[in-house]
Structure formats: C-alpha cells, structure tokens
N, C-alpha and C. Protein backbone atom coordinates (compact mmCIF):
# COMPACT_ATOMS: atom_id res chain seq x y z
N MET A 1 7.68 -20.97 -28.16
CA MET A 1 8.81 -20.08 -28.38
C MET A 1 9.24 -20.22 -29.84
N PRO A 2 9.57 -19.11 -30.50
CA PRO A 2 10.00 -19.17 -31.89
C PRO A 2 11.27 -20.00 -32.08
N LEU A 3 11.39 -20.55 -33.26
CA LEU A 3 12.54 -21.37 -33.65
C LEU A 3 13.26 -20.64 -34.79
N TYR A 4 14.58 -20.57 -34.70
CA TYR A 4 15.39 -19.85 -35.69
C TYR A 4 16.48 -20.76 -36.25
N LEU A 5 16.80 -20.52 -37.50
CA LEU A 5 17.96 -21.14 -38.13
C LEU A 5 18.90 -20.01 -38.48
N ASP A 6 20.08 -20.02 -37.88
CA ASP A 6 21.05 -18.99 -38.26
C ASP A 6 22.10 -19.60 -39.16
N ILE A 7 22.60 -18.76 -40.07
CA ILE A 7 23.56 -19.20 -41.07
C ILE A 7 24.80 -18.33 -40.98
N HIS A 8 25.91 -18.99 -40.76
CA HIS A 8 27.22 -18.32 -40.76
C HIS A 8 27.82 -18.63 -42.13
N GLU A 9 27.83 -17.66 -43.02
CA GLU A 9 28.23 -17.91 -44.41
C GLU A 9 29.71 -17.69 -44.67
N GLN A 10 30.40 -17.07 -43.76
CA GLN A 10 31.81 -16.78 -43.98
C GLN A 10 32.63 -17.19 -42.76
N ALA A 11 32.56 -18.47 -42.44
CA ALA A 11 33.32 -18.97 -41.30
C ALA A 11 34.81 -18.78 -41.58
N PRO A 12 35.59 -18.53 -40.54
CA PRO A 12 37.04 -18.37 -40.75
C PRO A 12 37.64 -19.60 -41.44
N GLU A 13 38.61 -19.37 -42.30
CA GLU A 13 39.24 -20.46 -43.05
C GLU A 13 39.88 -21.50 -42.14
N ASP A 14 40.32 -21.07 -40.97
CA ASP A 14 40.99 -22.00 -40.05
C ASP A 14 40.01 -22.66 -39.08
N LEU A 15 38.70 -22.51 -39.31
CA LEU A 15 37.71 -23.13 -38.44
C LEU A 15 37.78 -24.65 -38.57
N THR A 16 37.87 -25.32 -37.44
CA THR A 16 37.89 -26.79 -37.40
C THR A 16 36.67 -27.26 -36.61
N LEU A 17 36.38 -28.55 -36.69
CA LEU A 17 35.29 -29.09 -35.90
C LEU A 17 35.55 -28.91 -34.41
N GLU A 18 36.80 -29.01 -33.99
CA GLU A 18 37.13 -28.83 -32.58
C GLU A 18 36.84 -27.40 -32.12
N VAL A 19 37.19 -26.43 -32.93
CA VAL A 19 36.92 -25.02 -32.60
C VAL A 19 35.41 -24.80 -32.58
N LEU A 20 34.70 -25.36 -33.54
CA LEU A 20 33.25 -25.23 -33.61
C LEU A 20 32.59 -25.87 -32.38
N GLU A 21 33.06 -27.03 -31.97
CA GLU A 21 32.52 -27.68 -30.77
C GLU A 21 32.74 -26.82 -29.53
N GLN A 22 33.89 -26.19 -29.43
CA GLN A 22 34.18 -25.30 -28.30
C GLN A 22 33.23 -24.10 -28.33
N ALA A 23 33.02 -23.51 -29.50
CA ALA A 23 32.10 -22.38 -29.62
C ALA A 23 30.69 -22.80 -29.20
N HIS A 24 30.27 -24.00 -29.61
CA HIS A 24 28.95 -24.49 -29.23
C HIS A 24 28.84 -24.68 -27.72
N ARG A 25 29.89 -25.20 -27.09
CA ARG A 25 29.88 -25.34 -25.63
C ARG A 25 29.72 -23.98 -24.95
N ILE A 26 30.39 -22.98 -25.49
CA ILE A 26 30.27 -21.62 -24.94
C ILE A 26 28.83 -21.13 -25.10
N ASP A 27 28.22 -21.39 -26.27
CA ASP A 27 26.82 -21.00 -26.47
C ASP A 27 25.93 -21.66 -25.41
N LEU A 28 26.15 -22.96 -25.18
CA LEU A 28 25.33 -23.68 -24.21
C LEU A 28 25.50 -23.11 -22.80
N GLN A 29 26.71 -22.68 -22.47
CA GLN A 29 26.96 -22.10 -21.15
C GLN A 29 26.28 -20.75 -20.99
N ASN A 30 26.14 -19.99 -22.08
CA ASN A 30 25.63 -18.62 -22.01
C ASN A 30 24.18 -18.46 -22.43
N GLN A 31 23.57 -19.50 -22.98
CA GLN A 31 22.23 -19.37 -23.55
C GLN A 31 21.16 -18.97 -22.53
N GLY A 32 21.28 -19.42 -21.30
CA GLY A 32 20.26 -19.14 -20.29
C GLY A 32 20.09 -17.67 -19.98
N ARG A 33 21.16 -16.90 -20.09
CA ARG A 33 21.07 -15.46 -19.81
C ARG A 33 20.16 -14.73 -20.78
N HIS A 34 19.93 -15.34 -21.95
CA HIS A 34 19.12 -14.69 -22.98
C HIS A 34 17.81 -15.45 -23.25
N GLY A 35 17.52 -16.47 -22.44
CA GLY A 35 16.31 -17.25 -22.64
C GLY A 35 16.31 -18.04 -23.93
N VAL A 36 17.51 -18.49 -24.33
CA VAL A 36 17.74 -19.16 -25.61
C VAL A 36 18.10 -20.62 -25.36
N THR A 37 17.72 -21.51 -26.28
CA THR A 37 18.13 -22.91 -26.22
C THR A 37 18.66 -23.32 -27.58
N PHE A 38 19.97 -23.56 -27.66
CA PHE A 38 20.56 -24.05 -28.90
C PHE A 38 20.25 -25.53 -29.02
N LYS A 39 19.66 -25.93 -30.15
CA LYS A 39 19.19 -27.30 -30.36
C LYS A 39 20.20 -28.18 -31.08
N GLN A 40 20.79 -27.66 -32.15
CA GLN A 40 21.65 -28.47 -33.03
C GLN A 40 22.46 -27.53 -33.90
N TYR A 41 23.58 -28.00 -34.38
CA TYR A 41 24.33 -27.23 -35.38
C TYR A 41 24.89 -28.19 -36.42
N TRP A 42 25.14 -27.65 -37.60
CA TRP A 42 25.71 -28.40 -38.71
C TRP A 42 26.76 -27.53 -39.36
N ALA A 43 27.73 -28.15 -40.01
CA ALA A 43 28.79 -27.37 -40.66
C ALA A 43 29.19 -28.02 -41.98
N ASP A 44 29.51 -27.19 -42.94
CA ASP A 44 30.19 -27.61 -44.17
C ASP A 44 31.45 -26.77 -44.22
N LEU A 45 32.51 -27.29 -43.63
CA LEU A 45 33.74 -26.51 -43.52
C LEU A 45 34.44 -26.34 -44.86
N THR A 46 34.10 -27.19 -45.84
CA THR A 46 34.73 -27.04 -47.16
C THR A 46 34.28 -25.76 -47.85
N VAL A 47 33.10 -25.27 -47.52
CA VAL A 47 32.61 -24.02 -48.11
C VAL A 47 32.48 -22.91 -47.07
N GLY A 48 32.86 -23.20 -45.82
CA GLY A 48 32.86 -22.18 -44.77
C GLY A 48 31.48 -21.78 -44.28
N LYS A 49 30.56 -22.74 -44.17
CA LYS A 49 29.22 -22.43 -43.69
C LYS A 49 28.89 -23.25 -42.44
N VAL A 50 28.22 -22.58 -41.50
CA VAL A 50 27.76 -23.22 -40.28
C VAL A 50 26.29 -22.83 -40.09
N PHE A 51 25.49 -23.79 -39.62
CA PHE A 51 24.06 -23.58 -39.43
C PHE A 51 23.71 -23.96 -37.99
N CYS A 52 22.94 -23.12 -37.31
CA CYS A 52 22.54 -23.39 -35.93
C CYS A 52 21.02 -23.31 -35.82
N LEU A 53 20.43 -24.29 -35.15
CA LEU A 53 19.00 -24.29 -34.87
C LEU A 53 18.84 -23.90 -33.41
N VAL A 54 18.02 -22.87 -33.17
CA VAL A 54 17.93 -22.31 -31.82
C VAL A 54 16.50 -21.87 -31.52
N GLU A 55 16.06 -22.19 -30.31
CA GLU A 55 14.80 -21.67 -29.79
C GLU A 55 15.14 -20.39 -29.05
N ALA A 56 14.44 -19.31 -29.37
CA ALA A 56 14.78 -18.03 -28.76
C ALA A 56 13.57 -17.10 -28.76
N PRO A 57 13.53 -16.17 -27.82
CA PRO A 57 12.43 -15.22 -27.82
C PRO A 57 12.49 -14.25 -29.01
N SER A 58 13.69 -14.09 -29.59
CA SER A 58 13.86 -13.22 -30.75
C SER A 58 15.16 -13.58 -31.47
N ALA A 59 15.26 -13.13 -32.71
CA ALA A 59 16.50 -13.34 -33.46
C ALA A 59 17.66 -12.63 -32.77
N GLU A 60 17.40 -11.46 -32.22
CA GLU A 60 18.45 -10.70 -31.54
C GLU A 60 18.97 -11.45 -30.32
N ALA A 61 18.10 -12.11 -29.58
CA ALA A 61 18.54 -12.88 -28.42
C ALA A 61 19.45 -14.02 -28.86
N ALA A 62 19.10 -14.68 -29.95
CA ALA A 62 19.94 -15.76 -30.47
C ALA A 62 21.31 -15.21 -30.89
N ALA A 63 21.31 -14.08 -31.58
CA ALA A 63 22.56 -13.47 -32.03
C ALA A 63 23.43 -13.02 -30.85
N ALA A 64 22.80 -12.55 -29.80
CA ALA A 64 23.55 -12.04 -28.65
C ALA A 64 24.39 -13.14 -28.00
N VAL A 65 23.88 -14.36 -27.98
CA VAL A 65 24.64 -15.46 -27.37
C VAL A 65 25.95 -15.68 -28.13
N HIS A 66 25.87 -15.72 -29.46
CA HIS A 66 27.09 -15.87 -30.28
C HIS A 66 28.04 -14.67 -30.09
N ARG A 67 27.46 -13.48 -30.18
CA ARG A 67 28.27 -12.25 -30.12
C ARG A 67 29.02 -12.15 -28.80
N GLU A 68 28.34 -12.41 -27.70
CA GLU A 68 28.96 -12.26 -26.38
C GLU A 68 29.87 -13.43 -26.03
N GLY A 69 29.59 -14.62 -26.59
CA GLY A 69 30.35 -15.80 -26.21
C GLY A 69 31.66 -15.97 -26.95
N HIS A 70 31.62 -15.79 -28.29
CA HIS A 70 32.82 -16.10 -29.07
C HIS A 70 32.98 -15.25 -30.31
N GLY A 71 31.99 -14.47 -30.66
CA GLY A 71 32.13 -13.54 -31.78
C GLY A 71 31.88 -14.13 -33.16
N LEU A 72 31.52 -15.41 -33.25
CA LEU A 72 31.20 -16.01 -34.56
C LEU A 72 29.75 -15.66 -34.88
N ILE A 73 29.57 -14.54 -35.54
CA ILE A 73 28.25 -13.96 -35.77
C ILE A 73 27.62 -14.55 -37.03
N ALA A 74 26.32 -14.84 -36.96
CA ALA A 74 25.58 -15.33 -38.12
C ALA A 74 25.35 -14.19 -39.11
N ASN A 75 25.44 -14.52 -40.40
CA ASN A 75 25.15 -13.54 -41.44
C ASN A 75 23.64 -13.38 -41.66
N ARG A 76 22.91 -14.47 -41.43
CA ARG A 76 21.46 -14.46 -41.62
C ARG A 76 20.81 -15.27 -40.51
N ILE A 77 19.62 -14.83 -40.12
CA ILE A 77 18.83 -15.56 -39.14
C ILE A 77 17.40 -15.61 -39.66
N TYR A 78 16.87 -16.82 -39.80
CA TYR A 78 15.52 -17.02 -40.30
C TYR A 78 14.65 -17.62 -39.21
N GLU A 79 13.45 -17.07 -39.04
CA GLU A 79 12.48 -17.75 -38.18
C GLU A 79 11.90 -18.89 -39.00
N VAL A 80 11.87 -20.08 -38.42
CA VAL A 80 11.41 -21.27 -39.14
C VAL A 80 10.35 -21.99 -38.30
N VAL A 81 9.59 -22.85 -38.97
CA VAL A 81 8.64 -23.72 -38.28
C VAL A 81 9.05 -25.14 -38.55
N GLU A 82 8.83 -25.99 -37.57
CA GLU A 82 9.23 -27.38 -37.68
C GLU A 82 8.15 -28.17 -38.41
N GLY A 83 8.55 -28.94 -39.40
CA GLY A 83 7.63 -29.80 -40.13
C GLY A 83 7.62 -31.20 -39.54
N HIS A 84 6.65 -31.97 -39.93
CA HIS A 84 6.54 -33.35 -39.42
C HIS A 84 6.73 -34.34 -40.53
C-alpha cells in the first residue's frame, strides 16, 4: 500500500498539542472507512506546521479522513517511500 506524508502548513494559531492529539484520535477512529492507516504525526507549533505519515490507497483517501473527521486539511500530500 502506498505511503504518504501530508503537510499542514497553516495550522490554526490556537492549535495546541492537546487539540492535535484529539484530532489524531478522530483520524484513528475514522481511518478504517477509507482503508487508511495513520502511522505517526509530528508538529512544529511555533511555525504552524503539522506532518502526518499515512498508509493509504490514495492521497484522496488520506485527505478524506482529515476532512470528514475534523477539517484540519493538509496543504500538500506527497507519496513517499521508506528508506532503511
């Protein structure tokens, strides 16, 4: 299954780690409907960026989980390959 890295470049100014953790929990609850598996996320709240690593059948499937769950939409989604 393809692996994607999505980048949220304009996170809301009031985004906190607690809010981000809640959004991630919502993604985990909804991912199965789209055949998606969220693997990990990272954030740099000082610059308003969030990064999510997700296994998904398509970039659109990955985006749909965010869109339907909480509305924190990624600005960019890249298909990536894992290095060793």
